[in-house]
mmCIF file of C-alpha atoms in Angstrom:
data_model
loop_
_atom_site.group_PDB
_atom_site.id
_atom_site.type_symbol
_atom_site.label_atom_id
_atom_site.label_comp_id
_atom_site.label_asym_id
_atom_site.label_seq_id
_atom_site.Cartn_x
_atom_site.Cartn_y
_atom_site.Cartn_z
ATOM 1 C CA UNK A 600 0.000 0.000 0.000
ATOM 2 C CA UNK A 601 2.778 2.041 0.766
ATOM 3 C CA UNK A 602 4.664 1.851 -2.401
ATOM 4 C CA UNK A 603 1.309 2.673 -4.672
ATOM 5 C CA UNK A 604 0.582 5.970 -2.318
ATOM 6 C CA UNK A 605 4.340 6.545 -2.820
ATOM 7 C CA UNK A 606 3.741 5.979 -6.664
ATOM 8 C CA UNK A 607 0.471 8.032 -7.333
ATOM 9 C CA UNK A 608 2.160 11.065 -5.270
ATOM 10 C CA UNK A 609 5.493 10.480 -7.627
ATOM 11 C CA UNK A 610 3.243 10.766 -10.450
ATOM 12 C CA UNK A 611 1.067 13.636 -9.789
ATOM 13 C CA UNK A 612 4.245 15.703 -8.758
ATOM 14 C CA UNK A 613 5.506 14.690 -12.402
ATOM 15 C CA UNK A 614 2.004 15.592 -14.082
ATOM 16 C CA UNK A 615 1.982 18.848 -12.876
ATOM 17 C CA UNK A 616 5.559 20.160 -12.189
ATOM 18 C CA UNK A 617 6.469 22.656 -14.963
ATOM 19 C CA UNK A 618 8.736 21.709 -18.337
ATOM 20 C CA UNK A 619 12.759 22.742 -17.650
ATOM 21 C CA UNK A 620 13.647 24.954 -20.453
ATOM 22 C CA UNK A 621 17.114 25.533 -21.813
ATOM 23 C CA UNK A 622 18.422 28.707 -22.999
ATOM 24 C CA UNK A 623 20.512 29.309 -26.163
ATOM 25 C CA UNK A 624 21.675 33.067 -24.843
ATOM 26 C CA UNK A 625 25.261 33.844 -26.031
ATOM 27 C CA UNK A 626 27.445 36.349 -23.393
ATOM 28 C CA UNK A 627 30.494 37.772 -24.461
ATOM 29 C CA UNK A 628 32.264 39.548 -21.562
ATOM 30 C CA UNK A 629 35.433 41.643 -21.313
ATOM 31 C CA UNK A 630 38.280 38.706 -19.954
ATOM 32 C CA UNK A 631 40.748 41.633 -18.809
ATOM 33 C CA UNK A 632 37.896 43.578 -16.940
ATOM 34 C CA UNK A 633 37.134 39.915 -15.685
ATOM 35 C CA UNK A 634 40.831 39.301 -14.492
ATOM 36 C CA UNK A 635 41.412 43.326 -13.208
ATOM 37 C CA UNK A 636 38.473 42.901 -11.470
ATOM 38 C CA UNK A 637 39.472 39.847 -9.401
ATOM 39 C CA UNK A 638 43.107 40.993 -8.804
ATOM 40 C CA UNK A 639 41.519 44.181 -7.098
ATOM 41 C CA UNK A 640 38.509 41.941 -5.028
ATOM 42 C CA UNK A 641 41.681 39.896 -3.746
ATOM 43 C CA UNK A 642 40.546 36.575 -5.349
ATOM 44 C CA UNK A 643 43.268 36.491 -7.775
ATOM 45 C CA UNK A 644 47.304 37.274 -6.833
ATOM 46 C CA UNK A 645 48.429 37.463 -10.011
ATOM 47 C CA UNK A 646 51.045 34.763 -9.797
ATOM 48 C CA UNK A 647 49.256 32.508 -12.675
ATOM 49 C CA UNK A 648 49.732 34.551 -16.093
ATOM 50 C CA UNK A 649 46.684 34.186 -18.831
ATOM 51 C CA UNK A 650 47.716 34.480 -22.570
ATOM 52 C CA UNK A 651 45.335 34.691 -25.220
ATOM 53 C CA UNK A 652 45.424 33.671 -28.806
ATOM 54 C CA UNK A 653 47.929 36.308 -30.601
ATOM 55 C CA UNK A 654 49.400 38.074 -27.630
ATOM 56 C CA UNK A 655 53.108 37.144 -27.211
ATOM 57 C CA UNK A 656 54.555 34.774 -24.680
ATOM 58 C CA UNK A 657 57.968 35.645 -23.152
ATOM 59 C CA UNK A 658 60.036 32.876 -21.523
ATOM 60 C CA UNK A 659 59.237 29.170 -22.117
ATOM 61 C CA UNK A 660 55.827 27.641 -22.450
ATOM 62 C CA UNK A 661 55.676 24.564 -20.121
ATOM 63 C CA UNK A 662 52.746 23.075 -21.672
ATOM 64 C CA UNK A 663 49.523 24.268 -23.982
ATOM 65 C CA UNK A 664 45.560 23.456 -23.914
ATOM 66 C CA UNK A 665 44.795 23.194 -27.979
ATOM 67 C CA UNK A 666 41.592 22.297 -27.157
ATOM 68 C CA UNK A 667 40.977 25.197 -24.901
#
């Protein structure tokens, strides 16, 4: 008796909970503002360097994320 209560209450929660709906929204936000931002709020210390595609890399390069 148990398990039917259990599994008419399962079902009406299904039957009337609303549809999830994804989002296709594309945001395109400023990565230096980003990484400013968090050296000034403390979060970042600035001892990890971030190099984007084009700018130029001095010293050696220890190892690369292509797929990044």
């Amino acid at each position: 008796m148990k398990k039917s209560g259990f599994a008419l209450a399962f079902a009406t929660v299904l039957c009337f909970s609303p549809a999830a709906q994804a989002r296709d929204t594309t945001h395109f936000f400023d990565f230096q503002r980003a990484i400013e931002a968090a050296i000034a709020d403390g979060q970042l210390d600035g001892t990890v360097k971030f190099y984007l595609k084009g700018q130029h890399v001095r010293g050696k390069v220890a190892r690369t994320f292509p797929e990044a």
